[in-house]
Structures are given as structure tokens and as C-alpha cells.
Amino acid sequence: MVLCNSLRRFCCSGALIAALLSPALGLADTGTEVLTDQISKANAEDTGFKNGSVVVAPIPFRNELVGAGLALGLGYLLKTDEDSDTSMIGIGALRSENGSEAVAATASFAFLENTWKLNLTAGQADMFYDLYIGNLKFPVNQDGTLVNAELLHQAWQNTHVGGRLRYLDTTLAYNTALPALPVLPLVTAELVSLSALLRWDTRNDTFSATSGHYLDVEAMHGELLNQNNHNYQKLTARFTTYRAFSPRNSVALRATACMASSSAPFFDKCSLGGTDSFRGYNPTRFLNSRLLSFQGEFRHNFTDRLSGVAFAGIGFSGPSFERLDNGGGQIAGGLGGRYQLSKKFKAMFSVDVARNEAGENTLYVYVGQRF
């Protein structure tokens, strides 16, 4: 799961590396999804390919899946017209302390006053992480190649619809010589998936919103090419709302629902932490066919560039919506600090500490808000 999340997130969102682990191969969240949006707010007014600019961005990260590491992105930013978002062509790489590595290339274009948005991604990753099988976790190694193409069209104000085509070729193996290990949920997978996308965005700011809403819906159909008649479906909906109570205080609330076929590969199951950005649990710990989660975050600005957050959430995972509460809800909360990287860009350098109901603490370091 780790491989695909990183590839898709980093590249398709304009942050090159987090995508080397997208929802098909990976669940690692390096928090690098904001590179393009940061620059877009202060990009020069000149348009056209020759009037672009080069940006190099080293981005530290830490999460519970692959540990601490560094992502490095090199991008060429340009605007196709004055009213479109910033477009980008770039490459990137990451490495974490446990030996996980990823490289990716991306091209992301917005044109005709944001009427059309095109994202193209290709990358490879070699990841080491702990995979939960039942209640036990085992060290595994997953590598693979991901190719992703996404096209969005502005159907009406603040709303884009479109599709995503994804190709993934991945292998999974134990990273241990222990005897009598359980059978892995998947050893090799070559798959193609097609998704229908809907995005409704009324936020007043891309990376630190204080008002508005963001709805992201994806309906996916996948086919395993290396297995006969093996197809599956997945539906995911994330809704986030933002509200300011004063110039220095605001709240962000997120609700997530997910349903996947029982035949879906483990990396395309609904994941607490991977599907919804929930903090406090390893994203491979609760993988199932159904997921509901609710999160809230209170944000306070101490100064113009320094702020803090307090967050909490509850998530339910199970084989069906009727059986979500069989194991009880998974609860976690914590505190975090934010530092605005520059006066010009509102993107934040974030450090969070989360504690779950089992008394386990997790440290997260990333760029941007969690949601």
C-alpha cells in the first residue's frame, strides 16, 4: 500500500514524491502535496512556457509507516493563462531512515481558466514497512511501478468532474527470515483501474482554509491483469468543512466514508489513516471493506506565522457497515505545531504528536495542513 499512495499524492498533486506511494501500493504520507499550490499564490503574472520558473524543494517528513526521511523535488512552474492555477513539470525522489526509496516524474497542467486540469505521473518505489495480518504485524518489502493519468473538467462553479486511469505493477515479500509466517494477502499484482471523480471546492485558501467546504468523491473499478476474472470496486467520499470563530481561531471538521469489494487487494481496501489521513494508527493496521471516520481540529494562530492545533477523531472499520462497531471505535487525539514557511506562502511546516486509546504515541512531520 505504501508504494501507490506516495506516487500518486506527490506527483499528481504537484509534490512529486508523496505520489510514489499511491492508494494502490502505498499508504505512506510524506505530506509533500502542497508544492505547486504554494508557488501558485505568488507566481509571476507572465504566462506561457518560456515565462516559467524553476523551484527546488527539500521536504523533511516523518510518519509511522516508513519513519523519518527527506523528499527532494525539482519543478518547472508556469501559467498557461492569467486565471488558471499554476502548472508544473517536475521530478522528485525520497528516502527514509528504514531504506525506503522512491522516484517519480510528473506533469500537471491547468488551462482555459481552470476549465481543464490534466495530471500525469510515472514512478517507481521500493518500500519497507510493517503490514498487519490479523492482530500481528510483520516487516515486508514492496516494490513496484505506477503510471497515473487524471483529467478534470469544470462542470460548474467550484466543481470539477473527470476520471483517472491507473496502471500498477507491484510485488510484496517478507523482509524477515522467521519460520512459519502466515500467507501474504498478495505476492504479485498487475492491475489497471478506472475512476470517476467529483471535486467541489469552496475553500478560501488551498492550504490553510478558514472557511468553505471541500468534497472529494471517487468511484473506482479495478482489474487484476495477472489473475483471471478478478475485478473489484471501491467508493470513497471525503467531506471537509472549515469555519473561523475569530481572526486567530478556526476549526476544521472531516467526515470520510469508504466501501470496497471483499475481493479488492489489500492496498485498495479502506484504510484508517490511509484513506482519511487519520492520525494515531499505522495505516495498515485497520484494512477492511468498510470505513467511517470523523475528525476535528481546532487551530489557533499565536503570531502571523506560528500556530498550534488540537485534534481528535474516531474511526470505525469492518467487513460491512452493519458490523462497523463490532470492534468498537478507534479513538485518537493529539497536539501539533505549525510554522508558516514564508510571509508570502501560507503553507505550513507541521509537527504533530498523536496518542491512541491503546496508549501508543506517534510523531508526524510534514508540510501542509493534515486536511
Coordinates of C-alpha atoms in Angstrom, one line a residue:
M1 CA 0.0 0.0 0.0
V2 CA 2.8 2.3 0.7
L3 CA 4.1 2.5 -2.9
C4 CA 1.0 3.8 -4.6
N5 CA -0.1 6.4 -2.1
S6 CA 3.3 8.1 -2.3
L7 CA 3.5 8.1 -6.1
R8 CA 0.0 9.5 -6.7
R9 CA 0.0 12.1 -3.9
F10 CA 3.4 13.6 -4.7
C11 CA 3.1 13.7 -8.4
C12 CA -0.5 14.2 -9.2
S13 CA -0.9 16.9 -6.7
G14 CA 2.3 18.6 -7.8
A15 CA 4.5 17.5 -5.0
L16 CA 6.5 14.8 -6.8
I17 CA 7.3 12.3 -4.2
A18 CA 4.4 11.5 -2.0
A19 CA 2.8 10.0 -5.0
L20 CA 5.4 7.3 -5.2
L21 CA 3.2 5.6 -2.7
S22 CA -0.5 6.0 -4.1
P23 CA -3.7 4.2 -2.9
A24 CA -2.7 1.1 -4.7
L25 CA 0.7 0.4 -3.4
G26 CA 1.2 2.5 -0.5
L27 CA -0.1 4.4 2.5
A28 CA 2.9 6.5 3.5
D29 CA 2.0 10.1 3.9
T30 CA 5.0 12.4 3.4
G31 CA 2.9 15.5 3.5
T32 CA 4.5 16.9 0.3
E33 CA 1.3 17.6 -1.6
V34 CA 1.5 21.4 -1.4
L35 CA 4.5 22.3 -3.6
T36 CA 2.6 23.5 -6.6
D37 CA -0.2 25.3 -4.6
Q38 CA 2.4 27.2 -2.5
I39 CA 4.0 28.7 -5.5
S40 CA 0.8 29.3 -7.4
K41 CA -0.3 32.1 -5.0
A42 CA 2.8 34.1 -5.7
N43 CA 3.7 33.1 -9.2
A44 CA 4.5 35.8 -11.7
E45 CA 1.7 37.2 -13.8
D46 CA 3.6 36.3 -17.1
T47 CA 2.1 33.4 -18.9
G48 CA 3.4 30.9 -21.4
F49 CA 6.0 28.1 -21.2
K50 CA 9.0 30.4 -21.6
N51 CA 8.0 32.6 -18.7
G52 CA 8.1 29.9 -16.1
S53 CA 10.4 29.4 -13.1
V54 CA 12.5 26.6 -11.6
V55 CA 11.9 25.6 -8.0
V56 CA 13.9 23.1 -5.8
A57 CA 12.2 22.0 -2.6
P58 CA 13.7 19.7 0.0
I59 CA 10.9 18.5 2.3
P60 CA 11.6 16.5 5.6
F61 CA 8.9 14.1 6.7
R62 CA 8.2 11.5 9.4
N63 CA 5.3 9.0 9.8
E64 CA 4.6 5.7 11.5
L65 CA 4.9 3.7 8.3
V66 CA 8.4 4.4 6.9
G67 CA 9.9 6.6 9.7
A68 CA 11.8 9.8 9.1
G69 CA 13.2 10.9 5.7
L70 CA 13.7 13.6 3.1
A71 CA 11.9 14.2 -0.2
L72 CA 13.5 16.4 -2.8
G73 CA 11.5 17.9 -5.7
L74 CA 12.7 19.8 -8.8
G75 CA 10.0 21.5 -10.7
Y76 CA 9.4 24.0 -13.5
L77 CA 6.4 26.2 -12.8
L78 CA 4.4 28.1 -15.4
K79 CA 0.9 29.6 -16.0
T80 CA -0.9 28.8 -19.2
D81 CA -3.2 31.9 -18.7
E82 CA -3.7 34.5 -16.0
D83 CA -6.8 32.9 -14.4
S84 CA -5.6 29.3 -14.3
D85 CA -3.8 27.6 -11.5
T86 CA 0.0 27.1 -11.8
S87 CA 1.1 24.2 -14.0
M88 CA 4.2 22.2 -13.2
I89 CA 6.6 19.7 -14.8
G90 CA 8.9 18.0 -12.3
I91 CA 10.9 15.1 -10.9
G92 CA 11.5 14.0 -7.4
A93 CA 12.9 11.4 -5.1
L94 CA 12.6 10.4 -1.4
R95 CA 14.5 8.2 1.0
S96 CA 13.5 7.3 4.6
E97 CA 15.6 6.0 7.5
N98 CA 14.4 2.4 7.0
G99 CA 15.8 2.3 3.5
S100 CA 12.6 3.0 1.6
E101 CA 13.2 4.9 -1.7
A102 CA 11.0 6.3 -4.4
V103 CA 11.5 8.4 -7.6
A104 CA 8.8 10.0 -9.8
A105 CA 8.2 12.3 -12.7
T106 CA 5.0 14.4 -13.1
A107 CA 3.3 16.9 -15.4
S108 CA 0.4 18.9 -14.1
F109 CA -1.4 21.4 -16.3
A110 CA -4.4 23.8 -15.7
F111 CA -5.6 25.7 -18.7
L112 CA -8.5 27.7 -20.2
E113 CA -9.2 29.5 -16.9
N114 CA -9.1 26.2 -15.0
T115 CA -11.8 24.7 -17.3
W116 CA -9.5 21.7 -17.8
K117 CA -6.9 20.1 -15.4
L118 CA -4.5 17.3 -16.5
N119 CA -2.2 15.4 -14.3
L120 CA 0.3 12.7 -15.5
T121 CA 2.5 10.7 -13.2
A122 CA 5.1 7.9 -13.5
G123 CA 7.3 6.5 -10.8
Q124 CA 8.9 3.6 -9.1
A125 CA 9.3 2.8 -5.4
D126 CA 11.0 0.2 -3.1
M127 CA 9.4 0.4 0.3
F128 CA 9.9 -1.3 3.7
Y129 CA 7.1 -1.2 6.3
D130 CA 5.1 -3.2 8.7
L131 CA 1.9 -5.0 7.4
Y132 CA -0.7 -6.1 9.9
I133 CA -2.1 -9.6 9.2
G134 CA -4.8 -10.2 11.8
N135 CA -3.6 -8.6 15.0
L136 CA 0.1 -9.2 14.3
K137 CA 2.4 -7.0 12.3
F138 CA 5.2 -8.3 10.0
P139 CA 8.0 -6.5 8.2
V140 CA 7.5 -6.5 4.4
N141 CA 9.2 -5.1 1.3
Q142 CA 7.0 -3.8 -1.5
D143 CA 8.3 -2.5 -4.8
G144 CA 6.5 -1.5 -8.0
T145 CA 5.9 0.8 -10.9
L146 CA 2.9 3.2 -11.1
V147 CA 1.6 5.2 -14.1
N148 CA -1.3 7.5 -13.4
A149 CA -3.3 9.9 -15.7
E150 CA -6.1 12.2 -14.5
L151 CA -8.3 14.6 -16.4
L152 CA -10.8 17.0 -14.8
H153 CA -13.3 19.4 -16.4
Q154 CA -15.0 22.3 -14.6
A155 CA -18.7 21.4 -14.9
W156 CA -19.9 24.4 -13.0
Q157 CA -18.6 26.9 -10.5
N158 CA -16.2 25.4 -7.9
T159 CA -16.9 21.9 -9.2
H160 CA -14.8 19.6 -11.4
V161 CA -15.7 16.2 -12.7
G162 CA -13.4 13.8 -14.5
G163 CA -11.6 10.5 -14.5
R164 CA -8.4 8.7 -13.6
L165 CA -6.6 5.9 -15.3
R166 CA -4.0 4.0 -13.2
Y167 CA -1.6 1.2 -14.1
L168 CA 0.2 -0.6 -11.3
D169 CA 2.7 -3.5 -11.2
T170 CA 3.9 -4.5 -7.7
T171 CA 5.4 -7.3 -5.7
L172 CA 5.3 -8.0 -2.0
A173 CA 7.6 -10.2 0.1
Y174 CA 8.5 -10.7 3.8
N175 CA 11.5 -8.7 5.0
T176 CA 12.4 -11.4 7.6
A177 CA 13.6 -14.9 7.8
L178 CA 11.3 -16.0 10.6
P179 CA 9.8 -19.5 10.1
A180 CA 6.1 -20.4 9.8
L181 CA 5.0 -17.0 8.6
P182 CA 1.3 -16.5 7.5
V183 CA 0.5 -16.4 3.8
L184 CA 0.8 -12.9 2.4
P185 CA -2.5 -11.4 1.2
L186 CA -0.9 -10.8 -2.2
V187 CA 2.5 -11.6 -3.7
T188 CA 2.3 -10.1 -7.2
A189 CA -0.2 -7.8 -8.8
E190 CA -0.5 -6.2 -12.2
L191 CA -3.7 -4.1 -12.4
V192 CA -5.5 -1.4 -14.2
S193 CA -8.1 0.8 -12.6
L194 CA -10.5 3.5 -13.9
S195 CA -12.1 6.1 -11.6
A196 CA -14.8 8.6 -11.9
L197 CA -14.0 11.8 -9.9
L198 CA -16.0 14.6 -8.4
R199 CA -14.5 17.6 -6.5
W200 CA -16.4 20.5 -5.1
D201 CA -14.1 23.2 -3.5
T202 CA -15.3 26.5 -2.0
R203 CA -12.3 26.9 0.4
N204 CA -10.9 30.5 0.8
D205 CA -7.4 29.1 0.9
T206 CA -5.9 26.0 -0.6
F207 CA -3.5 25.0 2.2
S208 CA -4.8 26.8 5.3
A209 CA -8.5 27.3 4.9
T210 CA -10.7 29.1 7.5
S211 CA -14.0 29.0 5.6
G212 CA -15.7 26.9 2.9
H213 CA -16.0 23.3 2.1
Y214 CA -14.2 20.6 0.2
L215 CA -15.8 17.4 -1.2
D216 CA -13.8 14.7 -2.9
V217 CA -15.6 11.6 -4.3
E218 CA -14.0 8.7 -6.2
A219 CA -15.7 5.7 -7.7
M220 CA -13.2 3.1 -8.9
H221 CA -13.3 -0.1 -10.9
G222 CA -10.1 -2.2 -10.9
E223 CA -9.0 -5.3 -12.9
L224 CA -6.1 -7.6 -11.9
L225 CA -4.4 -8.4 -15.2
N226 CA -2.4 -11.4 -13.8
Q227 CA -5.5 -13.2 -12.5
N228 CA -8.5 -14.4 -14.4
N229 CA -11.8 -12.7 -13.9
H230 CA -10.6 -10.7 -10.8
N231 CA -12.2 -7.3 -10.6
Y232 CA -13.3 -5.1 -7.8
Q233 CA -14.9 -1.8 -7.0
K234 CA -14.2 1.0 -4.4
L235 CA -16.1 4.1 -3.5
T236 CA -14.6 6.8 -1.3
A237 CA -16.1 10.2 -0.2
R238 CA -14.3 12.8 2.0
F239 CA -16.1 16.0 3.1
T240 CA -14.2 18.7 5.0
T241 CA -15.7 22.0 6.3
Y242 CA -13.9 25.0 7.7
R243 CA -15.1 27.8 10.0
A244 CA -13.4 30.8 11.7
F245 CA -14.6 31.9 15.1
S246 CA -12.3 34.9 15.3
P247 CA -9.3 36.2 13.3
R248 CA -7.0 33.8 15.3
N249 CA -9.2 30.8 15.9
S250 CA -10.8 28.3 13.4
V251 CA -11.9 24.7 13.3
A252 CA -11.7 22.1 10.5
L253 CA -14.0 19.1 10.5
R254 CA -13.7 16.0 8.2
A255 CA -16.0 13.0 7.6
T256 CA -14.9 10.1 5.5
A257 CA -16.8 7.1 4.2
C258 CA -15.3 4.2 2.2
M259 CA -16.6 0.9 0.8
A260 CA -14.5 -1.6 -1.2
S261 CA -15.3 -5.1 -2.6
S262 CA -14.2 -8.0 -0.5
S263 CA -12.1 -9.1 -3.5
A264 CA -10.1 -5.8 -3.5
P265 CA -6.3 -6.2 -3.0
F266 CA -5.2 -5.2 0.5
F267 CA -3.7 -2.0 -0.8
D268 CA -7.0 -0.9 -2.2
K269 CA -9.0 -1.7 0.9
C270 CA -10.4 1.1 3.1
S271 CA -7.7 2.2 5.5
L272 CA -7.9 4.1 8.8
G273 CA -5.1 6.6 8.3
G274 CA -4.5 5.9 4.6
T275 CA -8.0 6.7 3.2
D276 CA -8.8 9.6 5.6
S277 CA -5.5 11.0 6.9
F278 CA -6.4 9.8 10.4
R279 CA -3.6 10.3 12.9
G280 CA -2.7 7.8 15.6
Y281 CA -2.6 4.4 13.9
N282 CA -0.5 2.6 11.4
P283 CA -2.4 2.8 8.1
T284 CA -2.0 -1.0 7.5
R285 CA -3.5 -1.9 10.9
F286 CA -7.2 -1.4 10.1
L287 CA -7.7 -2.5 6.5
N288 CA -11.3 -3.6 5.7
S289 CA -14.2 -3.4 3.2
R290 CA -15.9 -0.5 5.1
L291 CA -14.8 2.6 6.9
L292 CA -16.4 5.6 8.6
S293 CA -14.3 8.2 10.4
F294 CA -14.8 11.6 11.9
Q295 CA -12.1 14.1 12.8
G296 CA -12.0 17.6 14.2
E297 CA -9.1 20.1 14.6
F298 CA -9.0 23.4 16.4
R299 CA -6.5 25.8 15.1
H300 CA -5.1 28.9 16.9
N301 CA -2.7 31.5 15.5
F302 CA -0.2 32.7 18.2
T303 CA 1.5 35.0 15.7
D304 CA 1.3 35.7 12.0
R305 CA 3.5 32.7 11.3
L306 CA 3.3 30.5 14.4
S307 CA 0.2 28.5 15.2
G308 CA -0.9 25.4 17.1
V309 CA -3.6 22.7 16.7
A310 CA -5.5 20.3 18.9
F311 CA -7.1 17.4 17.1
A312 CA -9.2 14.3 17.9
G313 CA -11.0 11.6 15.9
I314 CA -12.9 8.3 15.9
G315 CA -12.9 5.7 13.2
F316 CA -14.9 2.5 12.5
S317 CA -13.7 -0.3 10.3
G318 CA -15.4 -3.6 9.4
P319 CA -16.5 -6.0 6.7
S320 CA -19.8 -4.2 6.3
F321 CA -21.5 -1.1 7.6
E322 CA -23.7 -3.2 9.8
R323 CA -20.7 -4.6 11.6
L324 CA -18.6 -1.5 11.9
D325 CA -18.9 -1.3 15.7
N326 CA -18.1 -4.9 16.4
G327 CA -14.6 -4.0 17.4
G328 CA -15.5 -0.6 18.8
G329 CA -14.4 2.7 17.5
Q330 CA -10.7 3.6 17.2
I331 CA -10.0 6.8 19.0
A332 CA -7.0 9.1 18.9
G333 CA -6.1 12.7 19.5
G334 CA -3.2 15.0 20.0
L335 CA -1.5 18.3 19.7
G336 CA 0.6 19.9 16.9
G337 CA 2.6 23.0 16.0
R338 CA 2.6 24.9 12.7
Y339 CA 5.1 27.3 11.2
Q340 CA 4.4 29.3 8.1
L341 CA 7.3 28.8 5.7
S342 CA 7.3 32.4 4.4
K343 CA 5.3 35.6 4.7
K344 CA 4.3 35.1 1.0
F345 CA 3.2 31.5 1.1
K346 CA 0.7 30.2 3.7
A347 CA 1.9 26.6 3.5
M348 CA 2.9 25.2 7.0
F349 CA 5.7 23.1 8.3
S350 CA 3.8 20.8 10.6
V351 CA 4.7 18.6 13.6
D352 CA 2.0 16.5 15.3
V353 CA 2.0 14.1 18.2
A354 CA -0.9 11.7 18.3
R355 CA -1.9 9.3 21.1
N356 CA -4.4 6.5 20.5
E357 CA -6.6 4.7 23.0
A358 CA -4.0 1.9 23.4
G359 CA -1.6 4.5 24.8
E360 CA 0.6 4.4 21.7
N361 CA 2.2 7.7 20.6
T362 CA 3.1 8.7 17.0
L363 CA 5.1 11.6 15.7
Y364 CA 4.3 13.2 12.3
V365 CA 6.4 15.7 10.5
Y366 CA 5.1 17.0 7.1
V367 CA 4.4 20.1 5.0
G368 CA 0.8 21.5 4.9
Q369 CA -2.3 21.0 7.0
R370 CA -3.5 17.4 7.6
F371 CA -6.8 18.3 5.9

